[in-house]
Amino acid sequence: MAETARRPRPPVAVIVVVILVYVSGVLDVIGGIVTILTRYAPEIEADSSDQLIVTLVGAGGILIGLFTCALASGLFRGRRSARLIVTIALAISFVLAVIDLITDPVNLVVKIGDPVLTALIASALWLGGASRHFAHRAA
């Protein structure tokens, strides 16, 4: 019988990040579905070109959400490529959140939470036990 190598359990920081990434992906899927359903709103239903744009944006949101969930699965397994792609996505999200914060400073207390949370998630992926977890998978 072949002996299976036991995979080490990911550190708590990685598990928390995976949960947050899954939640983000599910929220993207739900947001995409809601966006598609808004195509039936009276002001959008009047113009067929607006319906197409709304449907494409909603479908894009669903696809991004599914991709995000797949990345979360890769993070849990310790895939370094998933960590890199999530970090790039978090960096883009951080930059967009900061731009939004600068251009529209309304609800400053609420809006500052997004870049802070994004930075915390990214740092949790690259520091401490998470760093050892991904290094272990490479060996």
mmCIF file of C-alpha atoms in Angstrom:
data_model
loop_
_atom_site.group_PDB
_atom_site.id
_atom_site.type_symbol
_atom_site.label_atom_id
_atom_site.label_comp_id
_atom_site.label_asym_id
_atom_site.label_seq_id
_atom_site.Cartn_x
_atom_site.Cartn_y
_atom_site.Cartn_z
ATOM 1 C CA MET A 1 0.000 0.000 0.000
ATOM 2 C CA ALA A 2 1.266 3.428 -0.876
ATOM 3 C CA GLU A 3 1.697 5.680 2.102
ATOM 4 C CA THR A 4 0.083 9.046 1.637
ATOM 5 C CA ALA A 5 1.984 12.054 2.852
ATOM 6 C CA ARG A 6 -0.031 14.019 5.347
ATOM 7 C CA ARG A 7 -0.428 17.621 4.329
ATOM 8 C CA PRO A 8 0.198 20.079 7.168
ATOM 9 C CA ARG A 9 -2.771 22.124 8.269
ATOM 10 C CA PRO A 10 -2.632 25.764 7.158
ATOM 11 C CA PRO A 11 -1.997 28.351 9.870
ATOM 12 C CA VAL A 12 -4.898 30.303 11.324
ATOM 13 C CA ALA A 13 -3.944 33.431 9.347
ATOM 14 C CA VAL A 14 -4.282 31.522 6.072
ATOM 15 C CA ILE A 15 -7.621 30.022 7.123
ATOM 16 C CA VAL A 16 -8.964 33.485 8.003
ATOM 17 C CA VAL A 17 -7.773 34.867 4.653
ATOM 18 C CA VAL A 18 -9.335 31.925 2.803
ATOM 19 C CA ILE A 19 -12.656 32.543 4.540
ATOM 20 C CA LEU A 20 -12.526 36.255 3.693
ATOM 21 C CA VAL A 21 -11.655 35.501 0.057
ATOM 22 C CA TYR A 22 -14.537 32.988 -0.178
ATOM 23 C CA VAL A 23 -16.940 35.559 1.304
ATOM 24 C CA SER A 24 -15.712 38.133 -1.203
ATOM 25 C CA GLY A 25 -16.252 35.674 -4.065
ATOM 26 C CA VAL A 26 -19.762 34.784 -2.942
ATOM 27 C CA LEU A 27 -20.633 38.461 -2.557
ATOM 28 C CA ASP A 28 -19.336 39.095 -6.095
ATOM 29 C CA VAL A 29 -21.560 36.322 -7.439
ATOM 30 C CA ILE A 30 -24.592 37.669 -5.577
ATOM 31 C CA GLY A 31 -23.792 41.198 -6.753
ATOM 32 C CA GLY A 32 -23.543 39.950 -10.343
ATOM 33 C CA ILE A 33 -26.923 38.253 -10.102
ATOM 34 C CA VAL A 34 -28.519 41.373 -8.630
ATOM 35 C CA THR A 35 -26.918 43.477 -11.366
ATOM 36 C CA ILE A 36 -28.346 41.214 -14.061
ATOM 37 C CA LEU A 37 -31.779 41.422 -12.455
ATOM 38 C CA THR A 38 -31.649 45.231 -12.550
ATOM 39 C CA ARG A 39 -31.833 45.043 -16.327
ATOM 40 C CA TYR A 40 -35.592 44.693 -15.826
ATOM 41 C CA ALA A 41 -35.868 48.051 -14.066
ATOM 42 C CA PRO A 42 -38.121 50.414 -16.041
ATOM 43 C CA GLU A 43 -35.414 53.024 -16.693
ATOM 44 C CA ILE A 44 -33.026 50.380 -18.080
ATOM 45 C CA GLU A 45 -35.647 48.316 -19.880
ATOM 46 C CA ALA A 46 -36.435 51.292 -22.115
ATOM 47 C CA ASP A 47 -33.020 51.113 -23.826
ATOM 48 C CA SER A 48 -31.838 47.730 -25.146
ATOM 49 C CA SER A 49 -28.194 48.853 -25.296
ATOM 50 C CA ASP A 50 -28.314 49.616 -21.544
ATOM 51 C CA GLN A 51 -29.711 46.129 -20.939
ATOM 52 C CA LEU A 52 -26.773 44.566 -22.742
ATOM 53 C CA ILE A 53 -24.241 46.571 -20.746
ATOM 54 C CA VAL A 54 -25.937 45.754 -17.436
ATOM 55 C CA THR A 55 -26.073 42.064 -18.328
ATOM 56 C CA LEU A 56 -22.402 41.971 -19.314
ATOM 57 C CA VAL A 57 -21.343 43.768 -16.125
ATOM 58 C CA GLY A 58 -23.412 41.323 -14.061
ATOM 59 C CA ALA A 59 -21.966 38.314 -15.869
ATOM 60 C CA GLY A 60 -18.476 39.715 -15.315
ATOM 61 C CA GLY A 61 -19.205 40.028 -11.605
ATOM 62 C CA ILE A 62 -20.336 36.407 -11.466
ATOM 63 C CA LEU A 63 -17.217 35.205 -13.280
ATOM 64 C CA ILE A 64 -14.937 37.241 -11.024
ATOM 65 C CA GLY A 65 -16.700 35.806 -7.987
ATOM 66 C CA LEU A 66 -16.241 32.243 -9.196
ATOM 67 C CA PHE A 67 -12.577 32.935 -9.991
ATOM 68 C CA THR A 68 -12.122 34.396 -6.514
ATOM 69 C CA CYS A 69 -13.572 31.244 -4.937
ATOM 70 C CA ALA A 70 -11.192 29.117 -6.996
ATOM 71 C CA LEU A 71 -8.288 31.232 -5.772
ATOM 72 C CA ALA A 72 -9.420 30.746 -2.173
ATOM 73 C CA SER A 73 -9.290 27.010 -2.711
ATOM 74 C CA GLY A 74 -5.756 27.335 -4.052
ATOM 75 C CA LEU A 75 -4.742 29.423 -1.043
ATOM 76 C CA PHE A 76 -5.985 26.735 1.313
ATOM 77 C CA ARG A 77 -3.926 24.138 -0.527
ATOM 78 C CA GLY A 78 -0.843 26.340 -0.254
ATOM 79 C CA ARG A 79 -0.495 27.193 -3.942
ATOM 80 C CA ARG A 80 2.025 29.978 -4.349
ATOM 81 C CA SER A 81 0.484 31.063 -7.648
ATOM 82 C CA ALA A 82 -2.875 31.601 -5.918
ATOM 83 C CA ARG A 83 -1.174 33.722 -3.263
ATOM 84 C CA LEU A 84 0.477 35.839 -5.959
ATOM 85 C CA ILE A 85 -2.746 36.327 -7.940
ATOM 86 C CA VAL A 86 -4.713 37.186 -4.785
ATOM 87 C CA THR A 87 -2.003 39.669 -3.812
ATOM 88 C CA ILE A 88 -2.221 41.341 -7.232
ATOM 89 C CA ALA A 89 -6.015 41.500 -6.963
ATOM 90 C CA LEU A 90 -5.725 42.938 -3.448
ATOM 91 C CA ALA A 91 -3.236 45.548 -4.670
ATOM 92 C CA ILE A 92 -5.619 46.621 -7.430
ATOM 93 C CA SER A 93 -8.488 46.723 -4.939
ATOM 94 C CA PHE A 94 -6.344 48.780 -2.545
ATOM 95 C CA VAL A 95 -5.446 51.331 -5.217
ATOM 96 C CA LEU A 96 -9.077 51.638 -6.357
ATOM 97 C CA ALA A 97 -10.251 52.052 -2.746
ATOM 98 C CA VAL A 98 -7.693 54.785 -2.106
ATOM 99 C CA ILE A 99 -8.672 56.575 -5.331
ATOM 100 C CA ASP A 100 -12.335 56.322 -4.312
ATOM 101 C CA LEU A 101 -11.443 57.648 -0.878
ATOM 102 C CA ILE A 102 -9.610 60.639 -2.354
ATOM 103 C CA THR A 103 -12.148 61.503 -5.064
ATOM 104 C CA ASP A 104 -15.271 61.063 -2.917
ATOM 105 C CA PRO A 105 -14.484 61.524 0.778
ATOM 106 C CA VAL A 106 -18.117 61.125 1.875
ATOM 107 C CA ASN A 107 -18.513 58.473 4.609
ATOM 108 C CA LEU A 108 -14.799 58.618 5.300
ATOM 109 C CA VAL A 109 -15.064 56.289 8.310
ATOM 110 C CA VAL A 110 -16.770 53.577 6.251
ATOM 111 C CA LYS A 111 -14.566 53.971 3.177
ATOM 112 C CA ILE A 112 -11.293 53.822 5.083
ATOM 113 C CA GLY A 113 -12.132 50.302 6.226
ATOM 114 C CA ASP A 114 -11.771 48.814 2.729
ATOM 115 C CA PRO A 115 -8.105 49.711 2.118
ATOM 116 C CA VAL A 116 -7.212 48.892 5.718
ATOM 117 C CA LEU A 117 -8.851 45.462 5.507
ATOM 118 C CA THR A 118 -7.222 44.838 2.134
ATOM 119 C CA ALA A 119 -3.795 45.690 3.523
ATOM 120 C CA LEU A 120 -4.359 43.422 6.537
ATOM 121 C CA ILE A 121 -5.377 40.490 4.335
ATOM 122 C CA ALA A 122 -2.359 40.960 2.051
ATOM 123 C CA SER A 123 0.029 41.189 4.983
ATOM 124 C CA ALA A 124 -1.503 38.080 6.553
ATOM 125 C CA LEU A 125 -0.683 36.196 3.339
ATOM 126 C CA TRP A 126 2.991 37.192 3.328
ATOM 127 C CA LEU A 127 4.001 37.310 6.991
ATOM 128 C CA GLY A 128 4.504 34.778 9.783
ATOM 129 C CA GLY A 129 2.959 31.329 9.578
ATOM 130 C CA ALA A 130 1.403 31.969 6.193
ATOM 131 C CA SER A 131 4.810 32.610 4.681
ATOM 132 C CA ARG A 132 6.096 29.331 6.117
ATOM 133 C CA HIS A 133 2.994 27.513 4.864
ATOM 134 C CA PHE A 134 3.552 28.599 1.279
ATOM 135 C CA ALA A 135 7.293 27.993 1.489
ATOM 136 C CA HIS A 136 6.617 24.466 2.756
ATOM 137 C CA ARG A 137 4.466 23.704 -0.293
ATOM 138 C CA ALA A 138 7.292 24.793 -2.595
ATOM 139 C CA ALA A 139 9.769 22.368 -1.043
#
